[in-house]
Coordinates of C-alpha atoms in Angstrom, one line a residue:
Chain S
M1 CA -6.8 -89.7 106.9
L2 CA -4.4 -88.1 104.4
T3 CA -4.9 -86.4 101.2
I4 CA -2.5 -86.7 98.7
K5 CA -2.1 -84.6 95.3
R6 CA -0.7 -86.6 92.2
L7 CA 0.1 -86.1 89.3
S8 CA -3.2 -87.5 86.3
L9 CA -2.1 -88.9 83.1
E10 CA -2.7 -85.8 81.6
D11 CA -0.4 -84.3 83.5
A12 CA 2.3 -87.2 83.0
R13 CA 1.7 -86.8 78.9
N14 CA 2.6 -82.7 79.4
L15 CA 5.5 -83.5 81.4
I16 CA 6.3 -86.0 78.3
A17 CA 6.0 -83.5 75.9
G18 CA 8.0 -80.7 77.5
G19 CA 10.9 -82.5 78.0
R20 CA 10.8 -84.6 74.9
A21 CA 10.6 -81.1 72.7
K22 CA 13.8 -79.7 74.5
A23 CA 15.3 -83.5 73.9
E24 CA 14.4 -82.9 70.5
D25 CA 16.1 -79.5 70.2
I26 CA 19.5 -80.9 71.4
G27 CA 19.1 -83.6 69.2
V28 CA 19.0 -86.9 71.7
P29 CA 16.4 -89.4 71.5
M30 CA 15.4 -90.0 74.7
C31 CA 14.0 -92.7 77.1
I32 CA 11.3 -90.6 79.4
A33 CA 9.1 -92.2 82.7
I34 CA 6.9 -90.2 84.6
T35 CA 6.1 -91.7 88.1
D36 CA 3.3 -90.6 90.6
E37 CA 3.9 -89.2 94.3
S38 CA 5.1 -93.2 95.2
G39 CA 7.6 -93.7 92.8
Q40 CA 5.0 -95.9 90.2
L41 CA 4.7 -95.5 86.4
I42 CA 2.6 -93.5 85.0
A43 CA 3.5 -93.0 82.0
F44 CA 6.8 -93.7 79.4
E45 CA 7.8 -93.2 76.1
R46 CA 11.7 -94.0 74.5
M47 CA 11.8 -91.8 71.1
D48 CA 13.1 -93.4 68.0
G49 CA 16.7 -94.4 68.9
G50 CA 16.3 -94.2 72.6
K51 CA 18.7 -96.6 74.4
V52 CA 17.6 -100.0 75.6
T53 CA 19.2 -99.7 78.9
S54 CA 17.7 -96.4 79.3
T55 CA 14.5 -97.9 79.5
I56 CA 15.0 -99.0 82.9
I57 CA 17.3 -96.3 84.0
A58 CA 15.0 -93.9 83.5
Q59 CA 12.2 -95.8 85.6
D60 CA 14.7 -95.5 88.0
K61 CA 15.3 -92.3 88.3
A62 CA 11.5 -90.7 88.4
Y63 CA 11.1 -93.8 91.3
T64 CA 14.3 -92.5 93.1
A65 CA 13.3 -89.0 92.7
A66 CA 10.1 -89.3 94.2
G67 CA 10.7 -91.9 96.2
A68 CA 13.2 -89.8 98.3
K69 CA 11.8 -86.2 97.2
R70 CA 15.3 -85.1 95.6
T71 CA 17.0 -84.9 92.6
T72 CA 19.0 -87.7 91.6
Q73 CA 21.8 -85.2 91.2
S74 CA 22.1 -83.9 94.5
Y75 CA 22.7 -88.0 95.5
S76 CA 25.2 -88.0 93.2
E77 CA 26.7 -85.2 95.2
A78 CA 25.9 -86.5 98.6
S79 CA 27.0 -90.4 97.6
Q80 CA 30.8 -89.4 96.5
P81 CA 33.4 -91.5 98.4
G82 CA 34.0 -90.0 101.8
K83 CA 30.2 -88.0 101.8
P84 CA 27.3 -89.3 104.4
A85 CA 25.3 -91.4 101.5
Y86 CA 28.4 -93.1 99.9
G87 CA 27.2 -96.5 98.9
I88 CA 23.9 -95.8 98.3
H89 CA 23.4 -96.1 95.0
S90 CA 23.4 -99.7 94.9
A91 CA 20.4 -100.1 97.7
I92 CA 16.9 -101.2 96.5
G93 CA 18.5 -104.0 94.3
G94 CA 20.1 -101.0 92.5
R95 CA 17.1 -99.2 91.5
L96 CA 18.4 -95.9 93.5
L97 CA 19.7 -93.8 90.6
V98 CA 22.2 -91.8 92.0
V99 CA 23.0 -90.4 88.1
A100 CA 21.8 -87.0 87.0
G101 CA 18.2 -86.9 85.2
G102 CA 15.5 -87.6 87.8
I103 CA 13.5 -85.0 89.2
P104 CA 10.7 -84.5 91.7
V105 CA 7.9 -82.3 90.9
L106 CA 6.6 -80.5 93.6
I107 CA 3.6 -78.3 93.4
D108 CA 3.2 -75.9 96.7
G109 CA 5.7 -77.6 98.4
E110 CA 4.3 -81.3 98.1
V111 CA 6.0 -84.2 95.8
V112 CA 3.3 -85.2 93.4
G113 CA 5.4 -87.4 91.2
A114 CA 8.9 -86.9 89.3
V115 CA 10.2 -87.4 85.4
G116 CA 13.5 -89.5 84.8
F117 CA 15.1 -89.0 81.9
S118 CA 18.2 -90.9 80.2
S119 CA 20.0 -91.3 77.3
G120 CA 22.0 -88.8 77.4
S121 CA 24.9 -87.3 79.5
P122 CA 23.4 -87.1 82.7
A123 CA 23.6 -82.9 82.3
Q124 CA 21.5 -83.5 79.0
D125 CA 18.9 -85.9 80.7
A126 CA 18.9 -83.5 83.9
E127 CA 18.1 -80.6 81.1
C128 CA 15.2 -82.1 79.7
A129 CA 13.9 -83.4 82.7
Q130 CA 13.6 -80.0 84.3
A131 CA 12.2 -78.4 80.9
G132 CA 9.0 -81.1 81.1
I133 CA 8.9 -79.7 84.8
D134 CA 8.9 -75.9 83.2
A135 CA 6.3 -77.1 80.7
L136 CA 3.9 -78.9 83.5
L137 CA 4.0 -75.6 85.6
S138 CA 3.6 -72.7 83.0
Q139 CA 0.1 -74.8 82.2
I140 CA -1.4 -74.4 85.8
P141 CA -2.8 -70.6 86.3
G142 CA -1.0 -68.8 88.7
R143 CA 2.2 -70.0 88.3
Chain V
M1 CA 23.2 -109.3 59.1
L2 CA 19.8 -109.4 59.4
T3 CA 16.9 -106.9 58.6
I4 CA 14.4 -106.6 61.5
K5 CA 11.1 -104.3 61.2
R6 CA 10.3 -103.0 64.5
L7 CA 7.2 -100.7 65.8
S8 CA 8.0 -96.8 66.2
L9 CA 7.2 -94.6 68.6
E10 CA 4.3 -93.6 66.4
D11 CA 3.2 -96.8 65.8
A12 CA 3.3 -97.2 69.9
R13 CA 1.1 -94.4 70.5
N14 CA -1.3 -95.5 67.6
L15 CA -1.4 -99.0 69.5
I16 CA -2.2 -97.5 73.2
A17 CA -5.0 -94.8 71.8
G18 CA -6.7 -97.9 70.3
G19 CA -6.6 -99.8 73.3
R20 CA -7.7 -96.7 75.4
A21 CA -10.6 -95.8 73.9
K22 CA -11.6 -99.5 74.0
A23 CA -10.9 -99.9 77.9
E24 CA -13.2 -95.9 77.8
D25 CA -15.6 -98.3 76.3
I26 CA -16.2 -100.6 79.0
G27 CA -15.2 -98.6 82.0
V28 CA -11.8 -99.9 83.1
P29 CA -9.1 -97.9 83.6
M30 CA -6.0 -99.7 82.1
C31 CA -2.0 -99.9 81.9
I32 CA -1.0 -100.2 78.8
A33 CA 2.9 -101.4 77.6
I34 CA 4.0 -101.4 74.0
T35 CA 7.3 -102.9 73.3
D36 CA 9.6 -103.7 70.2
E37 CA 10.3 -107.2 68.9
S38 CA 12.9 -107.8 71.7
G39 CA 10.3 -106.9 74.5
Q40 CA 12.1 -103.5 75.7
L41 CA 9.5 -101.5 76.5
I42 CA 8.5 -98.2 73.9
A43 CA 5.6 -96.5 75.7
F44 CA 3.3 -96.9 78.5
E45 CA 0.2 -95.2 80.2
R46 CA -1.6 -95.9 83.2
M47 CA -5.0 -94.4 82.8
D48 CA -6.3 -92.8 85.8
G49 CA -7.5 -95.3 88.5
G50 CA -4.9 -98.2 86.8
K51 CA -3.8 -100.7 89.1
V52 CA -0.3 -100.2 90.9
T53 CA 0.5 -103.8 90.6
S54 CA -0.7 -103.7 86.9
T55 CA 2.0 -101.5 86.3
I56 CA 4.5 -104.2 85.8
I57 CA 2.4 -107.1 84.9
A58 CA 1.2 -105.1 81.6
Q59 CA 5.5 -104.4 80.7
D60 CA 5.8 -108.4 81.8
K61 CA 2.8 -109.7 79.5
A62 CA 4.1 -107.3 76.6
Y63 CA 8.0 -108.6 77.0
T64 CA 6.6 -112.5 77.0
A65 CA 4.1 -111.8 73.7
A66 CA 7.2 -110.2 72.2
G67 CA 9.6 -112.6 73.1
A68 CA 7.9 -115.6 73.0
K69 CA 5.9 -114.8 69.7
R70 CA 2.2 -115.6 71.1
T71 CA -0.1 -114.3 73.3
T72 CA 0.0 -114.4 76.7
Q73 CA -3.6 -116.4 76.7
S74 CA -1.9 -119.4 74.8
Y75 CA 0.3 -120.1 77.4
S76 CA -2.2 -120.1 80.2
E77 CA -3.8 -122.9 78.4
A78 CA -0.5 -124.3 77.6
S79 CA 0.7 -123.9 81.4
Q80 CA -2.7 -125.6 83.6
P81 CA -1.1 -128.4 85.2
G82 CA -0.8 -131.4 83.3
K83 CA -0.3 -129.9 79.9
P84 CA 3.4 -130.0 78.7
A85 CA 4.2 -125.9 79.7
Y86 CA 3.0 -126.8 83.4
G87 CA 5.2 -124.5 85.5
I88 CA 6.3 -121.8 83.2
H89 CA 5.0 -119.0 84.7
S90 CA 7.6 -118.4 87.1
A91 CA 10.4 -118.3 84.7
I92 CA 12.7 -115.1 84.0
G93 CA 12.1 -114.4 86.9
G94 CA 8.3 -114.6 87.1
R95 CA 8.6 -112.3 84.3
L96 CA 7.1 -114.7 81.8
L97 CA 3.3 -113.6 82.2
V98 CA 0.6 -116.7 81.4
V99 CA -2.5 -114.6 82.2
A100 CA -4.3 -112.8 79.4
G101 CA -3.2 -109.8 78.0
G102 CA -0.4 -110.1 76.1
I103 CA -0.3 -110.1 72.7
P104 CA 2.2 -109.7 69.4
V105 CA 2.0 -107.3 67.2
L106 CA 2.4 -109.1 63.4
I107 CA 2.9 -107.5 60.3
D108 CA 3.8 -109.5 57.0
G109 CA 4.1 -112.7 59.4
E110 CA 7.0 -111.5 61.5
V111 CA 6.7 -110.2 65.1
V112 CA 7.6 -106.5 64.9
G113 CA 6.5 -105.5 68.9
A114 CA 3.7 -106.5 71.4
V115 CA 0.5 -104.8 73.8
G116 CA 0.1 -105.9 77.5
F117 CA -2.4 -104.8 78.9
S118 CA -3.2 -104.9 83.3
S119 CA -6.3 -103.8 85.4
G120 CA -9.2 -105.6 83.9
S121 CA -10.4 -108.9 83.8
P122 CA -7.6 -111.2 81.6
A123 CA -10.8 -111.5 79.1
Q124 CA -11.2 -107.4 79.4
D125 CA -6.7 -107.0 79.1
A126 CA -7.0 -109.3 76.2
E127 CA -9.9 -107.3 74.8
C128 CA -8.4 -104.2 75.0
A129 CA -5.1 -105.6 73.4
Q130 CA -6.5 -106.6 70.0
A131 CA -8.5 -103.2 69.7
G132 CA -5.1 -101.4 69.8
I133 CA -3.1 -103.9 67.6
D134 CA -6.9 -103.7 65.4
A135 CA -6.6 -99.9 65.4
L136 CA -3.2 -99.7 63.9
L137 CA -3.3 -102.4 61.2
S138 CA -6.8 -100.4 60.2
Q139 CA -3.9 -97.2 59.8
I140 CA -1.8 -98.8 57.8
P141 CA -2.2 -99.0 54.0
G142 CA -3.3 -102.2 52.0
R143 CA -4.5 -104.4 55.1
Chain K
M1 CA 40.5 -134.7 96.6
L2 CA 37.9 -135.6 94.0
T3 CA 37.9 -135.8 90.8
I4 CA 35.6 -134.4 88.1
K5 CA 34.5 -134.9 84.3
R6 CA 33.5 -132.4 82.9
L7 CA 32.1 -131.2 79.2
S8 CA 35.0 -129.2 77.8
L9 CA 34.3 -126.7 74.9
E10 CA 34.8 -128.9 72.2
D11 CA 31.6 -131.3 73.4
A12 CA 29.4 -128.3 74.1
R13 CA 30.0 -127.5 70.6
N14 CA 29.2 -131.5 69.5
L15 CA 26.4 -131.0 71.7
I16 CA 25.1 -127.7 70.0
A17 CA 25.7 -129.5 66.8
G18 CA 23.6 -132.6 66.9
G19 CA 20.6 -130.5 68.6
R20 CA 20.7 -128.2 65.7
A21 CA 21.0 -130.5 63.0
K22 CA 17.6 -131.6 64.5
A23 CA 16.2 -129.0 65.3
E24 CA 16.3 -127.8 61.2
D25 CA 14.8 -131.0 60.6
I26 CA 11.7 -130.2 62.2
G27 CA 12.1 -126.8 61.7
V28 CA 12.2 -124.7 64.7
P29 CA 14.5 -122.2 64.9
M30 CA 16.1 -122.7 68.3
C31 CA 17.9 -121.4 71.5
I32 CA 20.8 -124.2 73.1
A33 CA 22.3 -123.8 76.3
I34 CA 25.1 -126.5 77.5
T35 CA 26.6 -125.9 80.9
D36 CA 28.9 -127.9 82.6
E37 CA 27.8 -130.4 85.8
S38 CA 27.9 -127.5 88.1
G39 CA 25.2 -126.1 86.1
Q40 CA 27.7 -122.8 84.6
L41 CA 27.2 -122.1 80.9
I42 CA 30.0 -123.3 78.5
A43 CA 28.5 -122.2 75.5
F44 CA 24.9 -120.9 74.2
E45 CA 23.6 -120.3 70.0
R46 CA 20.5 -118.8 69.3
M47 CA 19.6 -120.0 66.0
D48 CA 18.1 -117.1 64.0
G49 CA 14.2 -116.9 64.6
G50 CA 15.0 -118.1 67.7
K51 CA 13.1 -116.6 70.7
V52 CA 13.8 -113.6 72.8
T53 CA 12.6 -115.0 76.4
S54 CA 14.1 -118.7 75.3
T55 CA 17.7 -117.2 75.3
I56 CA 17.0 -117.3 79.2
I57 CA 15.1 -120.4 79.5
A58 CA 17.0 -122.7 77.3
Q59 CA 20.3 -121.7 80.2
D60 CA 18.0 -122.2 82.9
K61 CA 16.8 -125.4 81.5
A62 CA 20.6 -127.0 81.4
Y63 CA 21.5 -125.1 84.7
T64 CA 18.3 -127.2 86.2
A65 CA 19.3 -130.5 84.8
A66 CA 22.9 -130.0 85.5
G67 CA 22.3 -129.0 89.1
A68 CA 19.6 -131.6 89.8
K69 CA 20.9 -134.5 88.0
R70 CA 17.7 -134.9 86.0
T71 CA 15.7 -134.4 83.5
T72 CA 13.3 -131.0 83.6
Q73 CA 10.2 -133.2 82.0
S74 CA 11.3 -135.7 85.4
Y75 CA 10.6 -132.2 86.8
S76 CA 7.0 -131.4 85.4
E77 CA 5.6 -134.5 86.4
A78 CA 6.8 -134.9 90.1
S79 CA 5.6 -130.9 90.7
Q80 CA 2.0 -131.3 89.4
P81 CA -0.3 -130.4 92.0
G82 CA -0.3 -133.2 94.9
K83 CA 2.8 -134.5 93.6
P84 CA 5.8 -134.4 96.2
A85 CA 7.9 -131.7 94.1
Y86 CA 4.8 -129.3 93.7
G87 CA 5.9 -125.6 93.8
I88 CA 9.1 -126.2 92.8
H89 CA 9.5 -124.3 89.5
S90 CA 9.5 -121.2 91.1
A91 CA 12.5 -122.0 93.4
I92 CA 15.8 -120.3 92.5
G93 CA 13.9 -117.5 91.0
G94 CA 12.5 -119.0 89.1
R95 CA 15.5 -120.6 87.6
L96 CA 14.6 -124.0 88.7
L97 CA 12.4 -125.5 85.2
V98 CA 10.0 -127.9 84.9
V99 CA 9.3 -127.4 81.5
A100 CA 10.8 -130.8 78.9
G101 CA 14.2 -129.4 76.8
G102 CA 16.8 -129.9 79.9
I103 CA 18.3 -133.0 79.9
P104 CA 21.8 -134.1 81.8
V105 CA 24.8 -135.9 80.0
L106 CA 25.5 -139.1 81.4
I107 CA 29.4 -140.5 80.9
D108 CA 30.0 -143.6 83.1
G109 CA 27.4 -142.8 85.6
E110 CA 28.4 -139.7 86.2
V111 CA 26.7 -136.0 85.5
V112 CA 29.3 -134.0 83.3
G113 CA 27.3 -131.0 82.0
A114 CA 23.6 -130.9 80.3
V115 CA 21.8 -129.5 77.3
G116 CA 18.8 -126.8 77.4
F117 CA 16.8 -126.0 74.3
S118 CA 13.6 -123.9 74.3
S119 CA 11.7 -121.9 71.7
G120 CA 9.5 -124.6 70.3
S121 CA 6.8 -127.3 72.0
P122 CA 8.4 -129.1 75.0
A123 CA 8.3 -132.0 73.6
Q124 CA 10.4 -130.4 70.4
D125 CA 12.9 -129.3 72.8
A126 CA 13.4 -132.6 74.7
E127 CA 13.5 -134.2 71.4
C128 CA 16.9 -132.1 69.9
A129 CA 18.7 -132.2 73.5
Q130 CA 18.4 -135.8 72.9
A131 CA 19.7 -135.5 69.7
G132 CA 22.8 -133.5 71.1
I133 CA 23.6 -135.6 73.8
D134 CA 23.3 -138.8 71.0
A135 CA 25.7 -137.4 68.7
L136 CA 28.4 -136.6 70.9
L137 CA 28.0 -140.3 72.3
S138 CA 28.3 -141.2 69.5
Q139 CA 31.8 -139.6 68.6
I140 CA 33.2 -141.3 71.6
P141 CA 34.8 -144.3 70.9
G142 CA 33.3 -147.5 72.8
R143 CA 29.9 -145.9 72.8
Chain B
M1 CA 7.5 -98.5 61.8
L2 CA 11.6 -98.7 61.8
T3 CA 13.7 -100.9 59.6
I4 CA 16.7 -102.7 62.0
K5 CA 19.8 -104.3 61.1
R6 CA 20.7 -106.9 63.6
L7 CA 23.6 -109.4 63.8
S8 CA 22.9 -112.8 62.5
L9 CA 24.2 -116.0 64.1
E10 CA 26.6 -116.4 61.7
D11 CA 27.6 -113.2 62.0
A12 CA 28.1 -114.0 66.1
R13 CA 30.2 -117.0 65.2
N14 CA 32.8 -114.8 63.5
L15 CA 33.1 -112.0 66.0
I16 CA 33.5 -115.0 68.6
A17 CA 36.1 -116.8 66.4
G18 CA 38.0 -113.5 65.7
G19 CA 37.9 -112.6 69.2
R20 CA 39.1 -116.2 70.2
A21 CA 41.8 -116.3 67.9
K22 CA 43.1 -113.4 69.7
A23 CA 42.6 -114.8 73.1
E24 CA 44.8 -117.7 72.1
D25 CA 47.6 -115.6 71.2
I26 CA 48.0 -114.0 74.2
G27 CA 47.0 -116.8 76.4
V28 CA 43.9 -116.0 78.5
P29 CA 41.1 -118.9 78.0
M30 CA 37.8 -115.9 77.9
C31 CA 34.0 -116.1 78.0
I32 CA 32.7 -114.7 75.2
A33 CA 29.2 -113.5 74.6
I34 CA 27.7 -111.4 71.5
T35 CA 24.5 -110.3 71.5
D36 CA 22.0 -108.6 69.4
E37 CA 20.9 -104.9 68.9
S38 CA 18.8 -105.1 71.8
G39 CA 21.6 -107.0 74.3
Q40 CA 19.9 -110.0 74.2
L41 CA 22.1 -113.3 73.7
I42 CA 22.9 -114.5 69.8
A43 CA 26.2 -116.8 71.2
F44 CA 28.5 -117.2 73.9
E45 CA 31.6 -119.7 74.5
R46 CA 33.7 -120.1 77.6
M47 CA 37.3 -121.5 76.1
D48 CA 38.2 -124.3 78.3
G49 CA 39.7 -122.6 81.5
G50 CA 37.6 -119.2 81.5
K51 CA 36.2 -117.8 84.4
V52 CA 32.9 -119.1 86.3
T53 CA 31.8 -115.3 87.1
S54 CA 33.2 -114.2 83.6
T55 CA 30.1 -116.5 82.2
I56 CA 27.5 -113.4 83.6
I57 CA 30.4 -110.5 83.4
A58 CA 30.5 -111.2 79.7
Q59 CA 27.0 -111.6 79.0
D60 CA 26.5 -108.5 80.5
K61 CA 29.3 -106.5 78.7
A62 CA 27.9 -107.1 76.0
Y63 CA 24.5 -106.4 77.1
T64 CA 25.5 -102.7 78.1
A65 CA 27.4 -101.9 75.1
A66 CA 24.6 -103.1 72.5
G67 CA 22.0 -101.0 75.2
A68 CA 24.0 -98.2 75.8
K69 CA 25.5 -98.2 72.3
R70 CA 28.9 -97.0 73.8
T71 CA 32.0 -99.2 74.9
T72 CA 31.9 -100.5 78.6
Q73 CA 35.2 -98.6 78.9
S74 CA 34.1 -95.4 78.0
Y75 CA 31.5 -96.0 81.1
S76 CA 34.2 -96.5 83.4
E77 CA 35.5 -93.4 82.7
A78 CA 32.5 -91.7 83.5
S79 CA 31.5 -93.3 86.3
Q80 CA 34.8 -92.4 88.4
P81 CA 33.9 -91.0 91.9
G82 CA 33.6 -87.1 91.2
K83 CA 32.6 -87.7 87.3
P84 CA 29.0 -87.5 86.0
A85 CA 27.9 -90.6 85.4
Y86 CA 29.2 -92.3 89.4
G87 CA 27.3 -94.9 90.6
I88 CA 25.7 -96.1 87.2
H89 CA 27.5 -99.1 87.5
S90 CA 25.3 -100.8 89.9
A91 CA 22.3 -99.7 87.9
I92 CA 19.9 -102.4 86.3
G93 CA 20.6 -105.0 89.1
G94 CA 24.0 -104.5 88.2
R95 CA 23.8 -106.2 84.9
L96 CA 25.2 -102.2 83.5
L97 CA 29.2 -103.0 83.6
V98 CA 31.8 -100.4 83.6
V99 CA 34.4 -102.6 83.5
A100 CA 36.2 -102.5 79.9
G101 CA 35.4 -105.4 77.5
G102 CA 32.2 -104.7 76.3
I103 CA 32.2 -103.3 72.2
P104 CA 29.6 -102.3 70.3
V105 CA 29.5 -103.4 66.8
L106 CA 28.5 -100.8 64.1
I107 CA 27.9 -101.3 60.8
D108 CA 27.2 -97.9 58.7
G109 CA 27.1 -95.9 62.0
E110 CA 23.8 -98.2 64.0
V111 CA 24.7 -100.5 66.3
V112 CA 23.6 -104.1 65.3
G113 CA 25.4 -105.5 68.1
A114 CA 27.8 -105.8 70.8
V115 CA 30.3 -108.4 72.2
G116 CA 31.5 -108.7 75.1
F117 CA 34.4 -110.5 77.1
S118 CA 35.7 -111.3 81.0
S119 CA 38.1 -113.3 82.3
G120 CA 41.3 -111.4 81.4
S121 CA 42.3 -108.0 82.7
P122 CA 40.3 -105.3 81.5
A123 CA 42.7 -104.5 78.5
Q124 CA 42.9 -108.1 77.4
D125 CA 39.3 -108.1 77.6
A126 CA 39.2 -105.4 75.4
E127 CA 41.6 -106.3 73.2
C128 CA 39.6 -109.2 71.9
A129 CA 36.6 -107.5 71.8
Q130 CA 37.7 -105.6 69.7
A131 CA 39.7 -108.4 67.4
G132 CA 36.4 -110.0 67.3
I133 CA 35.1 -107.2 65.2
D134 CA 37.9 -106.6 63.4
A135 CA 37.7 -109.9 62.2
L136 CA 33.9 -110.0 61.3
L137 CA 34.2 -106.1 59.5
S138 CA 37.0 -107.6 57.4
Q139 CA 34.7 -110.1 56.1
I140 CA 32.2 -107.3 55.0
P141 CA 32.8 -106.3 51.3
G142 CA 33.8 -102.9 51.1
R143 CA 34.7 -102.2 55.1

């Protein structure tokens, strides 16, 4: 039998709050998705002005990061023409996102969930996703 | 040019909070989705213990209620065998939900968004969805 | 080699205009889709106030009526529990609509396209679809 | 509560008429789709001779331009190999189009809908889409 660590809804809210604060700082209304370690949605917020297309893309970035246990940005590099994962971006009906903004949340080396941001540039999306994770980790004693 | 009223993220949070309080009262951890009047996701929360399948179903109940401007429960009645809307439940790739728990939010007679609950019985889902709407409307002056 | 008769864009506009006049008469803003004999979209209009879900359903009603060369209402009857076409409503990813409102356009016994209406009751949808066809046929000399 | 501006059906017809005039000028029968600001279809016309594949692509170009609040051409540039949005073209089940021809309609800096053209070269599609927007804006007093 396995024992799995997984983000709670309270953790998910903290991830959203931390990332949203960064999004407000940089002035980009974001779509923010938090999934558990299986890529299943826990929480989502579209800030007023966030993009309609990003309601799906944010969820799929988090799904990809949790499910594949890696950042979507790492896939961007690995899936360029001539690289080993070339073509992976259309896998799973196009849900496998290879654009930066999806980052797994790791606790003690284990993926416990993931964060997906979308509506800004990929670099902005990734910056806000990391800010969400930093905010969560700062609230866990001993980290 | 048309002028449309739409739920803000703050409104969506109030809808979730009102529905979640009812879900806690009845002891059923719910998946809760709020969409705008076009059926596009604004906010979502899966209470700890909510069902994985309900992460999708809650979103599609809200999409249906907003997009079709009616409760999913009304579709349940209209789509029974022998009734006029029989068979509608598999429309739009199966996203058109005919199970109770999706309710449009109306302000001055116009649909401004919708609420979708899933994880309990359909009656429990609808009860919590209505509680969310009641909570929102009680906070709008003059209603 | 086959020779196929097919609705022109001008025919499609006449179908829309005829059906829209009926929709205005009965006070129901409709989504109206016209396809060619292969079920491929020629023209579409969502009257102000038409339903978002109906943007898809109207297209799929017309697709079904053209592709299957029969009204979607006839499928409603044939697909009831215990009937031969039971279960057909989820075919083609749910695009095969068995709710009234899709009617093929026949010229000299051949299907040349189809009309799909959605946003009212199935009976209203079918009434408007037929009104569109009647309007088109009244404009063709000798009919 | 938010207040949103959205194209009416009359606006959509004007967008189509303006773009179709340009398509006739350059001799390319086009598929023309108009969506609201949420990417939901308002109106569509396939000029006689327009391409079957373009019936979908035109709709998805307009969906992308409205939902992402940018031209599909801008995505073409940003999603080339080595660029930040590389791989985005298969997102949302492949609906996110990165080929020129989808342009959002802006009024007072807000997206109120979008235009999608398909059947010509991407440059021709974009030229006709812009012509549609120019025609609409010329009819609004004070612009």
